[in-house]
Amino acid sequence: MPSKPPKNSVLRFLYENSLLLTGSVLVLLTLVGQALTGWHEYNDDLEQLQLPALSLGQYLGSGHFLEAVFENWESEFLQMGLYVLLTIWLRQKGSSESKKLYEEEEVDREPNPYQEDAPGPVKRGGWQLTLYKNSLTLAFLLLFIVSLWLHAKGGTEVYNIEQQHEGQPTITLWQYLGTSRFWFESFQNWQSEFLSIVSIVGLSIFLRQKGSPESKPVDASHNETGQ
C-alpha cells in the first residue's frame, strides 16, 4: 500500500475511502443478487398459490422483498449498536476488540471544545454535545427500530397473502408483531450476529492477521489486551 498520498485527486479519494466504497459495492452487488433470486423464488411460490407472477419492479415493492432485506438489516444494526454499547464497560483479557483492562484510553477522555478541528457539537456544548457523545449508539438503535418495523410490514403482507389463499382472516402489523413467526425470523438472525461478536472477540485473543486493525500485532502476547 502507498505510504504517501497519491497526487491524483481521484486516486487519492478512492484510496482514502476505499474501505467504505468497497463495502458499499459489495452491499449493492449482493442486494441485486438477492433481488433477482428472490424474485424468481417468490414467483414460484405465487404460482403454487395460483396467483399472478410479479414483474421485477413489482417484486421490489413487495412484502417478500421488504421482509427478506430488513429482517437481516435489523439484526446487523442490533449487533453493531449493542457491541458499541457493551464495549464501553465490558472487557476481555487478550482480545484486540476490548479496551485495556485497567488503563484509561483516548476514547474515555472528555472532549476538548477548544481543539481546532473538533466537530461542531463539541464546540457548541450543552445538549448538542450530550447527544453527539452517544450519537453512534443512537443511530444504530434508530436504524434497528426502522428495520424491525419494515421487516414486520413486509412479513405482514406475505402472511396475509397466505391467509387469504387459505380462506383465513388477515391480521394487522401489530398483530403480526405478536406472532411466533415474526420472532422466529428475528431470533434466528439475532443469534447469528451475537455469535459473530463472540467469534471476533474470542478468536482475536489467540489468532492474528498482519496488517488488520482488527488484530493485535503478530508478535503480541496472548494476554495483551486491545490494539
Short mmCIF file of C-alpha atoms in Angstrom, two decimals:
data_model
loop_
_atom_site.label_atom_id
_atom_site.label_comp_id
_atom_site.label_asym_id
_atom_site.label_seq_id
_atom_site.Cartn_x
_atom_site.Cartn_y
_atom_site.Cartn_z
CA MET A 1 0.00 0.00 0.00
CA PRO A 2 1.31 3.52 -0.74
CA SER A 3 2.92 5.37 2.15
CA LYS A 4 2.39 8.82 0.60
CA PRO A 5 -0.90 10.34 -0.60
CA PRO A 6 -1.46 9.87 -4.36
CA LYS A 7 -1.06 13.12 -6.30
CA ASN A 8 -4.10 12.48 -8.49
CA SER A 9 -7.21 13.76 -6.65
CA VAL A 10 -9.45 10.92 -7.88
CA LEU A 11 -6.95 8.23 -6.86
CA ARG A 12 -6.48 9.94 -3.54
CA PHE A 13 -10.24 9.98 -2.92
CA LEU A 14 -10.53 6.30 -3.88
CA TYR A 15 -7.62 5.33 -1.64
CA GLU A 16 -8.76 7.36 1.34
CA ASN A 17 -12.30 5.97 1.11
CA SER A 18 -11.56 2.51 -0.29
CA LEU A 19 -12.88 0.55 2.70
CA LEU A 20 -16.29 2.23 2.72
CA LEU A 21 -16.53 2.26 -1.09
CA THR A 22 -15.66 -1.44 -1.39
CA GLY A 23 -18.12 -2.35 1.35
CA SER A 24 -20.85 -0.31 -0.35
CA VAL A 25 -20.22 -2.03 -3.70
CA LEU A 26 -20.43 -5.44 -2.00
CA VAL A 27 -23.73 -4.46 -0.37
CA LEU A 28 -25.12 -3.30 -3.73
CA LEU A 29 -23.98 -6.40 -5.63
CA THR A 30 -25.37 -8.82 -3.06
CA LEU A 31 -28.61 -6.82 -2.81
CA VAL A 32 -29.04 -7.09 -6.58
CA GLY A 33 -28.33 -10.82 -6.37
CA GLN A 34 -30.86 -11.20 -3.58
CA ALA A 35 -33.48 -9.25 -5.53
CA LEU A 36 -33.08 -11.34 -8.70
CA THR A 37 -33.06 -14.72 -6.98
CA GLY A 38 -35.82 -13.71 -4.55
CA TRP A 39 -37.95 -12.53 -7.47
CA HIS A 40 -37.79 -15.94 -9.15
CA GLU A 41 -38.37 -17.82 -5.90
CA TYR A 42 -41.35 -15.73 -4.89
CA ASN A 43 -42.94 -16.10 -8.31
CA ASP A 44 -42.60 -19.87 -7.88
CA ASP A 45 -44.41 -19.54 -4.54
CA LEU A 46 -47.14 -17.39 -6.15
CA GLU A 47 -47.56 -19.97 -8.90
CA GLN A 48 -48.21 -22.65 -6.30
CA LEU A 49 -50.79 -20.34 -4.72
CA GLN A 50 -52.32 -19.84 -8.19
CA LEU A 51 -51.63 -16.12 -8.05
CA PRO A 52 -50.24 -13.96 -10.90
CA ALA A 53 -46.47 -13.57 -11.15
CA LEU A 54 -44.85 -10.22 -10.33
CA SER A 55 -42.61 -8.15 -12.56
CA LEU A 56 -39.21 -7.28 -11.12
CA GLY A 57 -40.40 -3.76 -10.37
CA GLN A 58 -43.47 -5.10 -8.56
CA TYR A 59 -41.32 -7.53 -6.62
CA LEU A 60 -39.04 -4.75 -5.37
CA GLY A 61 -42.07 -3.14 -3.76
CA SER A 62 -43.47 -6.39 -2.40
CA GLY A 63 -43.63 -7.56 1.19
CA HIS A 64 -41.45 -10.57 0.34
CA PHE A 65 -38.50 -8.40 -0.71
CA LEU A 66 -39.08 -5.94 2.14
CA GLU A 67 -39.17 -8.71 4.72
CA ALA A 68 -36.12 -10.52 3.32
CA VAL A 69 -33.96 -7.39 3.30
CA PHE A 70 -34.91 -5.83 6.59
CA GLU A 71 -35.03 -8.93 8.77
CA ASN A 72 -31.29 -9.17 8.05
CA TRP A 73 -30.53 -5.44 8.33
CA GLU A 74 -32.39 -5.36 11.63
CA SER A 75 -30.03 -7.93 13.15
CA GLU A 76 -26.94 -6.16 11.80
CA PHE A 77 -27.92 -2.84 13.35
CA LEU A 78 -28.79 -4.55 16.63
CA GLN A 79 -25.43 -6.30 16.68
CA MET A 80 -23.40 -3.17 15.97
CA GLY A 81 -25.35 -0.93 18.35
CA LEU A 82 -25.17 -3.42 21.20
CA TYR A 83 -21.49 -4.10 20.53
CA VAL A 84 -20.64 -0.38 20.62
CA LEU A 85 -22.55 -0.06 23.89
CA LEU A 86 -21.14 -3.16 25.61
CA THR A 87 -17.53 -2.30 24.81
CA ILE A 88 -17.85 0.89 26.88
CA TRP A 89 -17.90 -1.10 30.13
CA LEU A 90 -17.05 -4.73 29.43
CA ARG A 91 -13.55 -6.16 28.90
CA GLN A 92 -11.98 -9.33 27.51
CA LYS A 93 -8.42 -10.08 28.52
CA GLY A 94 -6.23 -10.69 25.48
CA SER A 95 -8.76 -9.57 22.84
CA SER A 96 -7.99 -6.86 20.29
CA GLU A 97 -11.70 -5.97 20.39
CA SER A 98 -11.58 -4.91 24.04
CA LYS A 99 -10.35 -1.76 25.73
CA LYS A 100 -7.37 -2.26 28.02
CA LEU A 101 -8.24 -3.85 31.34
CA TYR A 102 -7.18 -1.19 33.84
CA GLU A 103 -5.94 1.81 31.85
CA GLU A 104 -7.73 4.91 30.65
CA GLU A 105 -7.88 5.24 26.86
CA GLU A 106 -8.27 8.12 24.41
CA VAL A 107 -11.95 7.31 23.88
CA ASP A 108 -12.59 7.83 27.61
CA ARG A 109 -11.30 11.41 27.83
CA GLU A 110 -13.65 14.37 27.93
CA PRO A 111 -13.94 16.22 24.59
CA ASN A 112 -11.97 19.43 24.20
CA PRO A 113 -14.15 22.24 22.78
CA TYR A 114 -11.05 24.34 22.08
CA GLN A 115 -9.50 21.81 19.73
CA GLU A 116 -9.23 23.48 16.34
CA ASP A 117 -10.76 20.67 14.24
CA ALA A 118 -13.30 19.48 16.83
CA PRO A 119 -16.79 18.73 15.40
CA GLY A 120 -19.42 21.44 15.74
CA PRO A 121 -21.41 19.82 18.60
CA VAL A 122 -18.22 19.57 20.68
CA LYS A 123 -17.58 23.30 20.30
CA ARG A 124 -21.19 24.26 20.99
CA GLY A 125 -21.55 22.03 24.07
CA GLY A 126 -24.80 21.62 26.03
CA TRP A 127 -27.46 19.21 24.79
CA GLN A 128 -25.82 19.00 21.36
CA LEU A 129 -22.64 17.66 22.91
CA THR A 130 -24.59 15.21 25.09
CA LEU A 131 -26.41 13.92 22.00
CA TYR A 132 -23.22 13.77 19.96
CA LYS A 133 -21.41 11.80 22.68
CA ASN A 134 -23.94 8.99 22.18
CA SER A 135 -24.78 9.55 18.52
CA LEU A 136 -23.23 6.31 17.20
CA THR A 137 -25.27 4.08 19.51
CA LEU A 138 -28.41 6.17 18.97
CA ALA A 139 -28.02 5.96 15.19
CA PHE A 140 -27.76 2.16 15.31
CA LEU A 141 -30.77 2.00 17.65
CA LEU A 142 -32.87 4.13 15.28
CA LEU A 143 -31.81 2.06 12.27
CA PHE A 144 -32.67 -1.11 14.20
CA ILE A 145 -36.17 0.16 15.06
CA VAL A 146 -36.86 1.27 11.46
CA SER A 147 -35.60 -2.07 10.08
CA LEU A 148 -37.67 -4.00 12.64
CA TRP A 149 -40.78 -2.12 11.56
CA LEU A 150 -40.11 -2.65 7.83
CA HIS A 151 -39.41 -6.35 8.49
CA ALA A 152 -42.79 -6.58 10.22
CA LYS A 153 -44.52 -4.59 7.47
CA GLY A 154 -43.22 -6.89 4.73
CA GLY A 155 -43.90 -10.00 6.79
CA THR A 156 -47.48 -8.91 7.44
CA GLU A 157 -48.13 -8.58 3.70
CA VAL A 158 -46.71 -12.02 2.91
CA TYR A 159 -48.55 -13.61 5.84
CA ASN A 160 -51.88 -12.08 4.79
CA ILE A 161 -51.49 -13.29 1.19
CA GLU A 162 -51.05 -16.82 2.55
CA GLN A 163 -54.01 -16.36 4.90
CA GLN A 164 -56.27 -15.15 2.09
CA HIS A 165 -55.29 -18.13 -0.04
CA GLU A 166 -56.25 -20.46 2.82
CA GLY A 167 -59.52 -18.60 3.43
CA GLN A 168 -58.31 -17.42 6.83
CA PRO A 169 -58.67 -13.90 8.33
CA THR A 170 -55.92 -11.37 7.78
CA ILE A 171 -54.11 -9.55 10.59
CA THR A 172 -52.67 -6.11 11.24
CA LEU A 173 -48.99 -5.26 11.52
CA TRP A 174 -49.31 -5.00 15.30
CA GLN A 175 -50.89 -8.45 15.44
CA TYR A 176 -48.10 -9.84 13.26
CA LEU A 177 -45.57 -8.47 15.76
CA GLY A 178 -47.11 -10.86 18.28
CA THR A 179 -46.75 -13.99 16.14
CA SER A 180 -44.14 -16.68 16.73
CA ARG A 181 -43.29 -16.49 13.02
CA PHE A 182 -42.05 -12.91 13.31
CA TRP A 183 -39.97 -13.62 16.41
CA PHE A 184 -38.56 -16.83 14.95
CA GLU A 185 -37.33 -14.86 11.96
CA SER A 186 -35.79 -12.25 14.27
CA PHE A 187 -34.19 -14.59 16.79
CA GLN A 188 -32.57 -16.80 14.14
CA ASN A 189 -30.79 -13.73 12.78
CA TRP A 190 -30.00 -12.13 16.12
CA GLN A 191 -28.26 -15.20 17.50
CA SER A 192 -26.02 -15.42 14.43
CA GLU A 193 -24.98 -11.79 14.90
CA PHE A 194 -24.19 -12.35 18.56
CA LEU A 195 -22.17 -15.40 17.53
CA SER A 196 -20.07 -13.18 15.26
CA ILE A 197 -19.33 -10.90 18.24
CA VAL A 198 -18.23 -13.88 20.33
CA SER A 199 -16.11 -15.15 17.42
CA ILE A 200 -14.14 -11.96 16.76
CA VAL A 201 -13.67 -11.20 20.47
CA GLY A 202 -12.57 -14.75 21.28
CA LEU A 203 -10.51 -15.63 18.21
CA SER A 204 -8.57 -12.34 18.31
CA ILE A 205 -7.08 -13.44 21.66
CA PHE A 206 -5.04 -16.22 20.03
CA LEU A 207 -5.11 -15.61 16.25
CA ARG A 208 -3.57 -12.80 14.19
CA GLN A 209 -3.90 -11.13 10.81
CA LYS A 210 -0.94 -9.00 9.86
CA GLY A 211 -1.98 -5.55 8.69
CA SER A 212 -5.54 -5.64 10.04
CA PRO A 213 -6.66 -3.14 12.71
CA GLU A 214 -8.98 -5.86 13.99
CA SER A 215 -5.96 -7.93 15.04
CA LYS A 216 -3.19 -7.43 17.56
CA PRO A 217 0.39 -7.29 16.21
CA VAL A 218 1.57 -10.73 15.15
CA ASP A 219 4.23 -10.86 17.87
CA ALA A 220 1.90 -9.65 20.65
CA SER A 221 1.33 -11.80 23.71
CA HIS A 222 -1.96 -13.67 24.02
CA ASN A 223 -2.53 -11.73 27.25
CA GLU A 224 -2.07 -8.32 25.62
CA THR A 225 -5.44 -6.60 25.55
CA GLY A 226 -6.57 -4.03 22.99
CA GLN A 227 -4.87 -2.99 19.78
#
